[in-house]
Short mmCIF file of C-alpha atoms and ligand atoms in Angstrom, two decimals:
data_model
loop_
_atom_site.label_atom_id
_atom_site.label_comp_id
_atom_site.label_asym_id
_atom_site.label_seq_id
_atom_site.Cartn_x
_atom_site.Cartn_y
_atom_site.Cartn_z
CA MET A 1 103.00 104.96 117.21
CA ASP A 2 101.75 101.54 116.24
CA CYS A 3 100.41 102.33 112.75
CA ILE A 4 101.04 99.76 110.04
CA PHE A 5 101.03 102.33 107.22
CA CYS A 6 103.40 104.66 109.09
CA LYS A 7 105.70 101.66 109.39
CA ILE A 8 105.55 101.18 105.61
CA VAL A 9 106.38 104.89 105.14
CA LYS A 10 109.38 104.49 107.47
CA LYS A 11 110.36 101.21 105.70
CA GLU A 12 110.05 99.34 109.00
CA ILE A 13 107.84 96.73 107.37
CA PRO A 14 108.26 95.64 103.76
CA ALA A 15 106.08 96.77 100.87
CA LYS A 16 106.78 97.02 97.16
CA ILE A 17 106.95 100.80 96.80
CA LEU A 18 105.47 101.70 93.41
CA PHE A 19 105.78 105.46 93.85
CA GLU A 20 107.11 107.83 96.48
CA ASP A 21 107.57 111.58 96.71
CA GLU A 22 107.70 114.13 99.53
CA LEU A 23 103.98 113.78 100.31
CA VAL A 24 102.77 110.28 99.38
CA VAL A 25 103.72 106.61 99.06
CA ALA A 26 102.01 103.95 96.90
CA PHE A 27 102.22 100.17 97.22
CA PRO A 28 100.11 97.12 96.27
CA ASP A 29 97.29 96.08 98.58
CA ILE A 30 98.29 92.88 100.39
CA HIS A 31 94.83 91.33 99.75
CA PRO A 32 93.97 92.56 96.24
CA PHE A 33 90.38 92.21 95.10
CA ALA A 34 91.12 93.05 91.47
CA PRO A 35 94.08 92.55 89.10
CA VAL A 36 95.24 96.07 89.93
CA HIS A 37 94.81 97.10 93.58
CA ILE A 38 97.13 99.80 94.83
CA LEU A 39 97.00 101.92 97.98
CA ILE A 40 98.14 105.53 97.89
CA ILE A 41 98.78 107.01 101.34
CA PRO A 42 100.02 110.30 102.80
CA LYS A 43 103.39 110.15 104.53
CA GLU A 44 101.82 112.18 107.34
CA HIS A 45 99.73 110.15 109.77
CA ILE A 46 96.17 111.40 109.28
CA GLU A 47 93.57 108.92 110.44
CA THR A 48 90.67 109.58 108.06
CA ILE A 49 89.37 111.89 105.36
CA ALA A 50 87.18 113.37 108.11
CA ASP A 51 90.34 114.66 109.80
CA LEU A 52 91.59 116.65 106.80
CA GLN A 53 92.06 120.40 107.18
CA ASP A 54 92.40 123.16 104.58
CA LYS A 55 96.19 122.91 104.88
CA HIS A 56 95.95 119.39 103.43
CA GLU A 57 94.50 120.52 100.09
CA LYS A 58 97.77 119.99 98.19
CA LEU A 59 98.22 116.56 99.75
CA THR A 60 94.66 115.56 98.86
CA GLY A 61 95.25 116.55 95.25
CA ARG A 62 98.53 114.64 95.22
CA LEU A 63 96.78 111.45 96.38
CA VAL A 64 94.32 111.61 93.46
CA MET A 65 96.92 112.65 90.87
CA THR A 66 99.20 109.81 91.98
CA ALA A 67 96.34 107.34 91.56
CA LYS A 68 95.64 108.74 88.09
CA LYS A 69 99.31 108.41 87.05
CA LEU A 70 99.62 104.88 88.45
CA ALA A 71 96.44 103.91 86.58
CA ASP A 72 98.01 105.23 83.37
CA LYS A 73 101.18 103.26 84.13
CA ALA A 74 99.20 100.07 84.84
CA GLY A 75 97.41 100.44 81.50
CA ILE A 76 93.90 100.58 82.97
CA SER A 77 92.97 104.17 82.17
CA GLN A 78 91.17 103.44 78.93
CA ASN A 79 88.75 100.91 80.41
CA GLY A 80 88.55 102.69 83.74
CA TYR A 81 88.84 101.91 87.43
CA LYS A 82 87.59 102.86 90.87
CA LEU A 83 89.08 105.19 93.44
CA LEU A 84 87.86 104.53 96.97
CA PHE A 85 88.34 106.22 100.32
CA ARG A 86 86.71 104.33 103.17
CA VAL A 87 85.95 106.67 106.07
CA LYS A 88 85.52 105.44 109.66
CA LYS A 89 83.06 102.79 110.83
CA HIS A 90 80.19 103.24 108.38
CA GLY A 91 82.63 103.45 105.49
CA GLY A 92 84.26 100.18 106.54
CA GLN A 93 87.71 101.69 107.14
CA GLU A 94 89.98 99.19 108.85
CA VAL A 95 93.38 100.89 108.83
CA PRO A 96 93.24 104.29 110.60
CA HIS A 97 95.71 106.04 108.27
CA ILE A 98 94.22 107.62 105.12
CA HIS A 99 94.57 105.42 102.05
CA LEU A 100 93.17 105.78 98.56
CA HIS A 101 92.36 102.46 96.89
CA LEU A 102 93.06 102.31 93.14
CA ILE A 103 91.15 99.28 91.87
CA GLY A 104 90.92 98.08 88.28
CA GLY A 105 91.96 95.69 85.58
CA ALA A 106 88.50 94.05 85.49
CA LYS A 107 84.85 95.13 85.42
CA LEU A 108 83.97 95.80 89.05
CA SER A 109 80.67 95.14 90.80
CA GLU A 110 78.70 97.75 92.72
CA ASN A 111 78.60 97.05 96.45
CA ILE A 112 77.72 100.21 98.31
CA ARG A 113 74.21 99.62 99.64
CA PRO A 114 73.52 99.92 103.39
CA ILE A 115 73.66 96.65 105.32
CA LYS A 116 70.12 95.72 106.47
P1 AMP B 1 90.33 99.70 104.42
O1 AMP B 1 89.36 98.58 104.66
O2 AMP B 1 89.83 100.70 103.42
O3 AMP B 1 90.83 100.32 105.70
O4 AMP B 1 91.56 99.04 103.68
C1 AMP B 1 92.72 98.60 104.30
C2 AMP B 1 93.48 97.84 103.26
O5 AMP B 1 94.83 97.73 103.68
C3 AMP B 1 92.97 96.42 103.03
O6 AMP B 1 92.56 96.28 101.67
C4 AMP B 1 94.19 95.54 103.37
O7 AMP B 1 94.32 94.42 102.52
C5 AMP B 1 95.33 96.52 103.20
N1 AMP B 1 96.53 96.24 103.98
C6 AMP B 1 96.62 95.99 105.30
N2 AMP B 1 97.89 95.79 105.67
C7 AMP B 1 98.65 95.91 104.55
C8 AMP B 1 100.04 95.82 104.28
N3 AMP B 1 100.93 95.55 105.24
N4 AMP B 1 100.45 96.01 103.00
C9 AMP B 1 99.58 96.28 102.03
N5 AMP B 1 98.23 96.39 102.23
C10 AMP B 1 97.78 96.20 103.47
ZN1 ZN B 2 99.94 106.11 110.26
#
């Protein structure tokens, strides 16, 4: 399968792995839009949050807990940060493999209004 994030999971393309366990992998976003911008992804290829099933509850929790721990490690937990899942076309999702954006290290602007 030609999925860029599956290739990162399989170490077929390089990424600086910040965290890895049996369920998830985390690495810096290649085009960061804040001082801290990390992607946390499931090892399993699941295209979007809309595709999750009840059996993925543990995985979903692991994605958020990994983001929380990496935020602690990056020293941004006191001031705060954003966690973002883009979902499909209206959500602006470009890579069809679930990824949780951890974004912080600066005060972030709001940018979630519908495009006119
Ligand atoms: P989204 O728009 O939510 O689908 O976000 C996809 C994100 O993946 C973007 O922020 C990209 O910069 C990032 N990205 C794409 N390819 C890579 C890669 N090879 N390594 C790290 N981040 C990537
Ligand atoms: Zn994939």
